[in-house]
Short mmCIF file of C-alpha atoms in Angstrom, two decimals:
data_model
loop_
_atom_site.label_atom_id
_atom_site.label_comp_id
_atom_site.label_asym_id
_atom_site.label_seq_id
_atom_site.Cartn_x
_atom_site.Cartn_y
_atom_site.Cartn_z
CA MET A 14 19.56 66.09 -10.26
CA GLU A 15 21.87 65.68 -7.24
CA TYR A 16 24.19 68.62 -6.68
CA LYS A 17 27.56 68.21 -5.04
CA ILE A 18 27.45 70.99 -2.46
CA GLN A 19 30.72 72.88 -2.19
CA GLU A 20 32.18 75.43 0.18
CA PHE A 21 33.12 78.66 -1.60
CA LYS A 22 36.74 79.58 -1.01
CA PRO A 23 37.12 82.75 -3.06
CA HIS A 24 40.30 83.84 -4.75
CA ASP A 25 41.48 87.27 -3.63
CA TYR A 26 40.19 88.89 -6.80
CA GLN A 27 36.77 87.24 -6.34
CA LYS A 28 36.50 88.64 -2.81
CA PHE A 29 37.60 92.05 -4.07
CA ALA A 30 34.99 91.99 -6.86
CA ALA A 31 32.19 90.92 -4.49
CA ASP A 32 33.15 93.72 -2.08
CA PHE A 33 33.18 96.18 -4.99
CA ILE A 34 29.60 95.22 -5.89
CA MET A 35 28.50 95.63 -2.28
CA ASN A 36 30.19 99.02 -1.90
CA HIS A 37 29.00 100.47 -5.22
CA PRO A 38 25.25 100.78 -5.91
CA ILE A 39 26.21 101.05 -9.60
CA SER A 40 28.93 98.67 -10.77
CA ALA A 41 30.32 97.35 -14.04
CA VAL A 42 32.27 94.16 -13.46
CA ILE A 43 34.48 93.30 -16.42
CA LEU A 44 36.10 89.99 -15.58
CA PHE A 45 38.05 87.73 -17.88
CA LEU A 46 36.01 84.91 -19.35
CA GLY A 47 35.68 82.03 -16.88
CA ALA A 48 36.67 84.07 -13.83
CA GLY A 49 33.50 83.23 -11.86
CA LYS A 50 31.28 86.30 -12.38
CA THR A 51 28.16 84.36 -11.36
CA VAL A 52 29.30 83.17 -7.93
CA ILE A 53 30.96 86.55 -7.23
CA THR A 54 27.67 88.35 -7.88
CA LEU A 55 25.54 85.86 -5.95
CA THR A 56 27.90 86.15 -2.98
CA ALA A 57 27.46 89.92 -2.98
CA ILE A 58 23.67 89.56 -3.32
CA GLU A 59 23.50 87.13 -0.39
CA LYS A 60 25.37 89.55 1.89
CA LEU A 61 23.38 92.59 0.76
CA MET A 62 20.14 90.68 1.34
CA TYR A 63 20.79 88.67 4.50
CA GLU A 64 23.54 90.56 6.34
CA ASP A 65 23.12 94.21 5.37
CA PHE A 66 19.35 94.08 4.65
CA GLU A 67 19.85 96.56 1.79
CA VAL A 68 18.19 94.44 -0.90
CA GLY A 69 14.80 92.75 -0.92
CA LYS A 70 14.23 91.42 -4.45
CA VAL A 71 16.73 90.86 -7.24
CA LEU A 72 16.12 90.49 -10.97
CA ILE A 73 18.81 88.78 -13.05
CA ILE A 74 18.63 89.30 -16.83
CA ALA A 75 20.67 86.75 -18.79
CA PRO A 76 20.99 84.94 -22.14
CA LEU A 77 18.37 82.20 -22.42
CA ARG A 78 20.44 79.11 -21.67
CA VAL A 79 22.38 80.89 -18.96
CA ALA A 80 19.08 81.97 -17.39
CA LYS A 81 17.73 78.42 -17.53
CA VAL A 82 20.81 76.63 -16.22
CA THR A 83 23.83 78.54 -15.00
CA TRP A 84 22.46 80.85 -12.28
CA LYS A 85 20.27 78.14 -10.76
CA ASP A 86 23.14 75.66 -10.78
CA GLU A 87 25.43 78.11 -8.99
CA ILE A 88 22.83 78.80 -6.27
CA LEU A 89 22.40 75.08 -5.63
CA LYS A 90 26.11 74.29 -5.86
CA TRP A 91 27.51 76.58 -3.15
CA GLN A 92 26.78 76.00 0.54
CA HIS A 93 26.50 79.72 1.39
CA LEU A 94 23.92 80.39 -1.33
CA ARG A 95 21.52 77.46 -1.04
CA HIS A 96 19.19 79.16 1.47
CA MET A 97 18.24 81.84 -1.07
CA SER A 98 14.99 81.27 -2.96
CA TYR A 99 14.97 81.63 -6.73
CA ALA A 100 12.55 81.48 -9.65
CA VAL A 101 13.41 81.00 -13.33
CA ALA A 102 11.01 83.00 -15.50
CA VAL A 103 11.57 81.42 -18.91
CA GLY A 104 9.40 79.25 -21.16
CA THR A 105 5.71 79.74 -21.86
CA GLU A 106 3.82 82.76 -20.57
CA LYS A 107 2.09 80.51 -18.00
CA GLU A 108 5.46 79.23 -16.74
CA ARG A 109 6.85 82.76 -16.58
CA MET A 110 3.85 84.05 -14.64
CA GLU A 111 4.11 81.18 -12.15
CA ALA A 112 7.77 82.05 -11.58
CA LEU A 113 7.02 85.75 -11.08
CA HIS A 114 4.33 84.99 -8.52
CA LYS A 115 6.70 82.92 -6.37
CA ASN A 116 7.99 86.21 -4.95
CA ALA A 117 11.47 84.67 -4.71
CA ASP A 118 14.62 86.39 -3.45
CA ILE A 119 16.05 86.14 -6.97
CA THR A 120 14.10 86.03 -10.21
CA ILE A 121 16.04 85.02 -13.32
CA ILE A 122 14.67 85.97 -16.74
CA ASN A 123 16.05 85.72 -20.25
CA ARG A 124 16.73 89.04 -21.95
CA GLU A 125 14.24 88.33 -24.77
CA ASN A 126 11.42 88.41 -22.21
CA LEU A 127 12.48 91.60 -20.43
CA GLN A 128 10.19 93.80 -22.53
CA TRP A 129 7.29 91.40 -21.82
CA LEU A 130 8.00 91.57 -18.08
CA ILE A 131 8.01 95.37 -18.03
CA GLU A 132 5.28 96.20 -20.55
CA LYS A 133 2.95 93.21 -20.81
CA SER A 134 3.10 90.91 -17.77
CA GLY A 135 1.05 93.18 -15.51
CA VAL A 136 3.33 92.28 -12.60
CA PRO A 137 4.68 95.32 -10.71
CA PHE A 138 8.38 95.96 -11.32
CA ASP A 139 9.41 96.04 -7.66
CA TYR A 140 13.00 94.81 -7.88
CA ASP A 141 15.40 96.99 -5.93
CA MET A 142 18.46 95.32 -7.49
CA VAL A 143 19.06 94.26 -11.10
CA VAL A 144 21.92 92.23 -12.54
CA ILE A 145 22.51 92.34 -16.30
CA ASP A 146 24.51 89.25 -17.21
CA GLU A 147 26.36 89.99 -20.46
CA LEU A 148 26.01 93.75 -20.43
CA SER A 149 27.19 93.82 -24.04
CA SER A 150 23.76 92.52 -25.10
CA PHE A 151 22.41 95.98 -24.19
CA LYS A 152 24.78 97.83 -26.52
CA ASN A 153 22.00 98.86 -28.95
CA TRP A 154 20.32 102.04 -27.66
CA GLN A 155 17.52 101.57 -30.21
CA SER A 156 16.58 98.03 -29.16
CA LYS A 157 13.24 97.24 -27.55
CA ARG A 158 14.89 95.64 -24.52
CA PHE A 159 17.00 98.76 -23.89
CA ARG A 160 14.05 101.13 -24.21
CA ALA A 161 11.85 98.97 -22.00
CA PHE A 162 14.49 98.74 -19.31
CA MET A 163 15.11 102.50 -19.27
CA LYS A 164 11.43 102.97 -18.32
CA VAL A 165 11.97 101.16 -15.02
CA ARG A 166 15.63 101.96 -14.41
CA PRO A 167 14.81 104.88 -12.02
CA LYS A 168 13.07 102.40 -9.69
CA VAL A 169 16.23 100.31 -9.26
CA LYS A 170 18.46 101.16 -6.28
CA ARG A 171 21.32 98.83 -7.18
CA ILE A 172 22.52 97.61 -10.56
CA VAL A 173 25.36 95.38 -11.70
CA GLY A 174 26.54 94.92 -15.28
CA LEU A 175 28.58 91.78 -15.92
CA THR A 176 30.63 91.06 -19.01
CA GLY A 177 33.93 89.73 -20.25
CA THR A 178 33.76 91.76 -23.47
CA PRO A 179 32.27 95.23 -22.91
CA ALA A 180 33.18 96.65 -26.33
CA PRO A 181 33.88 93.74 -28.69
CA ASN A 182 33.32 95.80 -31.80
CA SER A 183 33.76 99.47 -30.88
CA LEU A 184 33.81 101.80 -27.90
CA MET A 185 30.61 103.21 -29.41
CA ASP A 186 28.91 100.19 -27.78
CA LEU A 187 29.65 101.54 -24.31
CA PHE A 188 27.08 104.35 -24.58
CA ALA A 189 23.95 102.22 -24.19
CA GLU A 190 25.60 99.77 -21.79
CA PHE A 191 26.59 102.48 -19.33
CA LYS A 192 23.32 104.37 -19.75
CA CYS A 193 21.62 101.21 -18.47
CA LEU A 194 23.82 101.49 -15.42
CA ASP A 195 23.98 105.21 -14.62
CA MET A 196 21.16 106.66 -16.78
CA GLY A 197 23.64 108.70 -18.81
CA GLU A 198 25.51 110.39 -15.98
CA ARG A 199 29.00 109.53 -17.25
CA LEU A 200 28.85 109.18 -21.03
CA GLY A 201 25.85 111.41 -21.71
CA ARG A 202 22.10 110.97 -21.99
CA PHE A 203 22.00 110.99 -25.80
CA ILE A 204 23.97 109.07 -28.42
CA THR A 205 24.64 112.26 -30.41
CA GLN A 206 26.23 113.80 -27.33
CA TYR A 207 28.49 110.76 -26.94
CA ARG A 208 29.40 110.61 -30.65
CA THR A 209 30.33 114.28 -30.96
CA GLY A 210 32.27 114.23 -27.72
CA TYR A 211 34.48 111.25 -28.46
CA PHE A 212 34.24 110.28 -32.15
CA THR A 213 34.53 111.65 -35.67
CA PRO A 214 33.05 110.15 -38.88
CA ASP A 215 35.39 107.67 -40.58
CA LYS A 216 33.95 105.85 -43.61
CA MET A 217 31.22 107.78 -45.42
CA ASN A 218 29.22 107.72 -48.64
CA GLY A 219 27.76 111.18 -49.12
CA GLN A 220 25.87 112.01 -45.94
CA ILE A 221 25.72 108.36 -44.83
CA VAL A 222 28.27 107.51 -42.14
CA TYR A 223 29.24 103.82 -42.05
CA SER A 224 31.73 104.00 -39.21
CA TYR A 225 33.26 106.34 -36.68
CA LYS A 226 36.79 106.60 -35.31
CA LEU A 227 37.93 107.86 -31.93
CA LEU A 228 39.14 111.41 -31.54
CA PRO A 229 42.71 111.77 -30.22
CA GLY A 230 42.76 111.01 -26.50
CA ALA A 231 39.09 109.97 -26.49
CA GLU A 232 39.70 106.39 -25.41
CA GLU A 233 41.52 107.53 -22.27
CA ARG A 234 38.78 110.09 -21.51
CA ILE A 235 36.05 107.43 -21.85
CA TYR A 236 37.87 105.09 -19.47
CA GLU A 237 38.40 107.91 -17.00
CA LYS A 238 34.68 108.78 -17.08
CA ILE A 239 33.58 105.25 -16.16
CA SER A 240 36.50 104.32 -13.89
CA ASP A 241 34.72 105.07 -10.59
CA ILE A 242 32.07 102.37 -11.15
CA THR A 243 34.10 99.85 -13.16
CA ILE A 244 36.50 97.07 -12.24
CA SER A 245 38.37 94.96 -14.73
CA MET A 246 40.68 92.08 -13.93
CA LYS A 247 42.12 89.35 -16.09
CA ALA A 248 41.94 85.86 -14.64
CA LEU A 249 45.49 85.27 -15.86
CA ASP A 250 46.64 87.88 -13.34
CA HIS A 251 45.06 85.97 -10.47
CA LEU A 252 44.77 82.32 -11.49
CA LYS A 253 46.89 79.60 -12.95
CA MET A 254 45.05 79.15 -16.25
CA PRO A 255 45.77 76.23 -18.59
CA GLU A 256 47.95 76.95 -21.60
CA LEU A 257 45.90 77.97 -24.65
CA ILE A 258 47.13 76.45 -27.91
CA SER A 259 45.63 77.75 -31.16
CA ASN A 260 46.15 75.82 -34.40
CA ARG A 261 45.11 75.97 -38.04
CA TYR A 262 44.18 72.76 -39.81
CA PRO A 263 44.31 73.68 -43.52
CA VAL A 264 42.31 71.73 -46.08
CA TYR A 265 42.70 71.94 -49.85
CA MET A 266 40.11 71.58 -52.58
CA ASP A 267 41.00 69.66 -55.73
CA GLU A 268 40.88 71.37 -59.13
CA ALA A 269 37.26 70.47 -59.85
CA GLU A 270 36.08 71.62 -56.41
CA GLU A 271 38.07 74.83 -56.62
CA ALA A 272 36.66 75.56 -60.08
CA LYS A 273 33.14 75.10 -58.72
CA TYR A 274 33.94 77.39 -55.77
CA GLN A 275 35.42 80.08 -58.03
CA ALA A 276 32.53 79.93 -60.48
CA MET A 277 29.95 80.39 -57.72
CA LYS A 278 32.04 83.12 -56.10
CA ASN A 279 32.29 85.03 -59.37
CA ASP A 280 28.52 84.81 -59.87
CA LEU A 281 28.01 86.23 -56.40
CA ILE A 282 30.39 89.16 -56.65
CA LEU A 283 29.57 90.16 -60.22
CA PRO A 284 26.79 92.63 -59.22
CA PHE A 285 29.24 94.43 -56.91
CA LYS A 286 32.28 94.38 -59.17
CA ASP A 287 32.04 98.01 -60.24
CA GLU A 288 30.95 99.45 -56.91
CA ASP A 289 33.28 102.00 -55.36
CA GLU A 290 32.05 101.20 -51.87
CA ILE A 291 31.03 97.91 -50.40
CA THR A 292 28.70 98.66 -47.49
CA ALA A 293 28.45 96.62 -44.32
CA ALA A 294 25.08 95.21 -45.39
CA ASN A 295 26.12 93.76 -48.73
CA ALA A 296 29.56 92.84 -47.41
CA ALA A 297 27.90 90.74 -44.71
CA ALA A 298 25.68 89.01 -47.29
CA LEU A 299 28.61 88.27 -49.57
CA SER A 300 30.76 87.12 -46.68
CA GLY A 301 28.03 84.74 -45.51
CA LYS A 302 27.87 83.07 -48.92
CA LEU A 303 31.66 82.83 -49.19
CA CYS A 304 31.85 81.31 -45.69
CA GLN A 305 29.24 78.71 -46.62
CA MET A 306 31.19 77.72 -49.72
CA ALA A 307 34.42 77.48 -47.73
CA ASN A 308 32.62 75.10 -45.36
CA GLY A 309 31.60 72.88 -48.28
CA ALA A 310 28.04 73.81 -49.26
CA VAL A 311 25.90 76.84 -49.99
CA TYR A 312 22.21 77.66 -50.06
CA SER A 313 20.86 78.43 -53.52
CA ASP A 314 18.32 81.20 -54.15
CA ASN A 315 15.47 78.71 -53.74
CA GLY A 316 16.86 77.43 -50.43
CA GLU A 317 18.34 74.17 -51.66
CA THR A 318 21.78 73.09 -50.44
CA VAL A 319 24.39 72.99 -53.21
CA HIS A 320 27.30 70.67 -52.41
CA ILE A 321 30.83 71.90 -53.15
CA HIS A 322 33.29 69.75 -51.21
CA ASP A 323 33.72 67.50 -48.15
CA ARG A 324 37.25 68.60 -47.21
CA LYS A 325 36.29 69.95 -43.80
CA LEU A 326 34.31 66.82 -42.97
CA ASP A 327 37.31 64.67 -43.85
CA ALA A 328 39.51 66.86 -41.64
CA LEU A 329 36.99 66.58 -38.82
CA GLU A 330 37.13 62.80 -39.10
CA ASP A 331 40.91 62.91 -38.74
CA ILE A 332 40.71 65.30 -35.77
CA ILE A 333 38.19 63.10 -33.94
CA GLU A 334 40.41 60.07 -34.42
CA ALA A 335 43.54 61.92 -33.27
CA ALA A 336 41.90 63.65 -30.29
CA GLN A 337 41.43 60.43 -28.33
CA GLY A 338 38.82 62.26 -26.26
CA PRO A 339 35.80 64.58 -26.42
CA ILE A 340 35.78 67.61 -28.71
CA LEU A 341 33.51 70.62 -28.65
CA LEU A 342 32.61 71.37 -32.28
CA CYS A 343 31.44 74.83 -33.42
CA TYR A 344 29.23 75.02 -36.49
CA TRP A 345 27.55 78.05 -38.05
CA PHE A 346 25.10 77.13 -40.85
CA LYS A 347 22.23 74.62 -40.77
CA HIS A 348 23.69 72.69 -43.69
CA ASP A 349 26.96 72.44 -41.72
CA LEU A 350 25.06 70.76 -38.90
CA GLU A 351 23.25 68.40 -41.27
CA ARG A 352 26.42 67.33 -43.04
CA ILE A 353 28.36 67.01 -39.76
CA THR A 354 25.72 64.83 -38.09
CA ASN A 355 25.44 62.63 -41.20
CA ARG A 356 29.20 62.04 -41.10
CA LEU A 357 29.17 61.38 -37.33
CA ASP A 358 26.35 58.87 -37.81
CA GLU A 359 28.45 57.09 -40.48
CA LEU A 360 31.39 56.99 -38.07
CA LYS A 361 29.13 55.78 -35.22
CA VAL A 362 30.43 58.59 -33.00
CA GLY A 363 28.39 59.56 -29.94
CA TYR A 364 27.34 63.18 -30.16
CA SER A 365 24.71 65.70 -29.13
CA LYS A 366 23.86 69.34 -29.63
CA ILE A 367 24.75 71.15 -26.42
CA SER A 368 21.52 73.10 -26.16
CA SER A 369 19.62 71.83 -23.13
CA GLU A 370 20.22 71.47 -19.42
CA GLU A 371 20.45 67.69 -19.79
CA SER A 372 22.92 67.85 -22.69
CA ILE A 373 25.16 70.29 -20.78
CA ARG A 374 25.29 67.93 -17.79
CA LYS A 375 25.94 64.87 -19.96
CA TRP A 376 28.74 66.70 -21.77
CA ASN A 377 30.37 67.60 -18.45
CA GLU A 378 30.01 63.97 -17.35
CA GLY A 379 31.93 62.83 -20.44
CA LYS A 380 28.98 61.09 -22.10
CA TYR A 381 29.58 62.52 -25.60
CA GLN A 382 32.54 62.11 -27.91
CA VAL A 383 31.46 65.25 -29.82
CA GLY A 384 29.45 68.16 -28.44
CA LEU A 385 27.92 70.40 -31.12
CA ILE A 386 27.44 74.08 -30.31
CA HIS A 387 26.40 77.16 -32.23
CA PRO A 388 28.42 80.16 -30.98
CA ALA A 389 25.45 82.54 -31.12
CA SER A 390 23.37 80.38 -28.77
CA ALA A 391 25.97 78.68 -26.60
CA GLY A 392 28.70 81.29 -26.40
CA HIS A 393 27.74 83.03 -23.16
CA GLY A 394 27.96 81.69 -19.66
CA LEU A 395 27.82 77.91 -20.12
CA ASN A 396 30.25 75.96 -17.98
CA LEU A 397 31.51 73.17 -20.22
CA GLN A 398 35.11 72.89 -19.00
CA HIS A 399 34.57 69.55 -17.24
CA GLY A 400 33.70 67.72 -20.46
CA GLY A 401 36.87 68.22 -22.50
CA ASN A 402 39.76 70.47 -23.46
CA VAL A 403 39.61 70.51 -27.30
CA ILE A 404 37.44 72.92 -29.27
CA VAL A 405 37.19 72.71 -33.06
CA TRP A 406 35.86 75.47 -35.31
CA PHE A 407 34.24 73.90 -38.38
CA GLY A 408 32.88 77.29 -39.48
CA LEU A 409 34.34 80.63 -38.43
CA THR A 410 32.68 83.85 -37.26
CA TRP A 411 33.62 87.50 -37.70
CA SER A 412 32.38 88.23 -34.18
CA LEU A 413 35.35 88.53 -31.87
CA GLU A 414 32.97 88.52 -28.92
CA LEU A 415 31.31 85.22 -29.88
CA TYR A 416 34.69 83.71 -30.75
CA ASP A 417 36.27 84.58 -27.39
CA GLN A 418 33.16 83.67 -25.41
CA THR A 419 32.85 80.27 -27.09
CA ASN A 420 36.50 79.37 -26.52
CA ALA A 421 36.03 80.36 -22.89
CA ARG A 422 33.54 77.53 -22.40
CA LEU A 423 36.63 75.31 -22.06
CA TRP A 424 39.48 77.74 -21.34
CA ARG A 425 38.34 78.85 -17.94
CA GLN A 426 38.71 78.33 -14.23
CA GLY A 427 37.95 74.71 -13.31
CA GLN A 428 39.52 73.23 -16.45
CA GLN A 429 41.53 70.24 -15.18
CA ALA A 430 43.70 69.77 -18.27
CA SER A 431 47.02 71.61 -18.46
CA THR A 432 46.27 72.75 -22.03
CA VAL A 433 43.21 73.80 -24.03
CA VAL A 434 43.52 73.30 -27.78
CA VAL A 435 41.57 75.50 -30.21
CA GLN A 436 41.64 73.93 -33.68
CA HIS A 437 40.42 75.87 -36.73
CA ILE A 438 39.59 73.97 -39.91
CA VAL A 439 40.47 76.44 -42.67
CA THR A 440 39.86 75.96 -46.40
CA ALA A 441 42.92 77.29 -48.21
CA GLY A 442 42.40 80.10 -50.71
CA THR A 443 39.03 81.14 -49.26
CA ILE A 444 37.64 83.82 -46.96
CA ASP A 445 38.37 81.47 -44.02
CA GLU A 446 41.98 82.66 -44.06
CA ARG A 447 40.99 86.31 -43.89
CA ILE A 448 38.55 85.76 -41.01
CA LEU A 449 41.12 83.89 -38.95
CA ASP A 450 43.76 86.53 -39.67
CA ALA A 451 41.36 89.24 -38.47
CA ILE A 452 40.53 87.27 -35.30
CA SER A 453 44.21 86.58 -34.63
CA LYS A 454 44.96 90.29 -34.85
CA LYS A 455 41.92 91.03 -32.65
CA GLU A 456 40.46 93.21 -35.38
CA LYS A 457 37.01 94.42 -34.47
CA GLY A 458 33.88 95.64 -36.15
CA GLN A 459 32.84 95.88 -39.75
CA ASN A 460 36.06 97.17 -41.24
CA ALA A 461 37.81 93.81 -41.35
CA LEU A 462 34.75 92.20 -42.94
CA ILE A 463 34.42 94.89 -45.61
CA ASP A 464 38.15 94.81 -46.39
CA ALA A 465 38.08 91.04 -46.74
CA VAL A 466 35.15 91.11 -49.17
CA LYS A 467 36.83 93.86 -51.18
CA ALA A 468 39.92 91.68 -51.38
CA GLU A 469 37.79 88.87 -52.81
CA LEU A 470 36.51 91.27 -55.48
#
């Protein structure tokens, strides 16, 4: 593909952030979604490597599609970066090994293959700088990727953690993220140390603790601890961002459909009716079923799709007609995707899943009337703002992080439209309403989910 080479003219905050990375061997860069974290970081890397001679080899760890597309595209797009060599270590083991043996300035790998790189590839871990794109994906201190990385962390001279949402669910998430950066210097080496220092048990069942709450003044103390290596700036403070308009598009089931929904809902919740406590695990399972039914279908115990209603599909048809332009459509369940694509085929609407490098480019070139994305796989890092300014949520998510990240594919720097419209299709009288209320209030974590399921009981 031909790249239009551009000269990088950084905003003041982008220059400040790049300088911060260069001046701090350990840095956490928390920039508002769409603020240009990738080019900021690459600019700092280029200067550290070719002007200051402080860095020899850089490893970038990123979500899969971001690793495949975004970092490479940014290197090739900007005039001042094009001389740097890069290798993308994703795909089959053979393809990954070929990339590792290129001995490039920058090696880009997806986070799922980090453990393989460290423990199984046999290639020496000789990177003196590491960038973790989406630091929040290292929030689990028990995960294999976290444990593998901590084995080689002492070898790394410089490290950068990038994110727009460092603690989407709880400040508890910061422990593992910052241990990746400073090996426990600021928030402690052990999770128990962090918990007892800043938190107290909240919801419990006997000796089992389901959630923790912050001690008085703990939030301020945590921020103070990490302040010397952390910068956070909102793009709205430094850029003219398009206006963000958020709407609800309510749909209503008829009596027969509602009766079917209620009957299935009652069958689902009956085993939990007399429970004093709904735990996160069974609340999540119940919520998933209720969300499916709100969307119009649900998987039965034997895996078959049971149809309930087409109200959201009808609303989608109206939205497509009214939009008079491309829409980015978020779906959640496989049966959502099947029913959506069947309806789009009937309407003879041009569409594609936005899941490959080619589909991303075609979307940005305006080739699709509807782009289909799953928030869990397309939420982070993809630049889709050139293809449209309307995003429609067919199915909702409890994850505030995925919700914000997905909306930021369009509401970001480089969006040419003066407004970005986020349209939520909501089935009245269902759990949809509770999810959207929780998102609107920026409620985080499991508590909103559990409370919503309890309300359904």
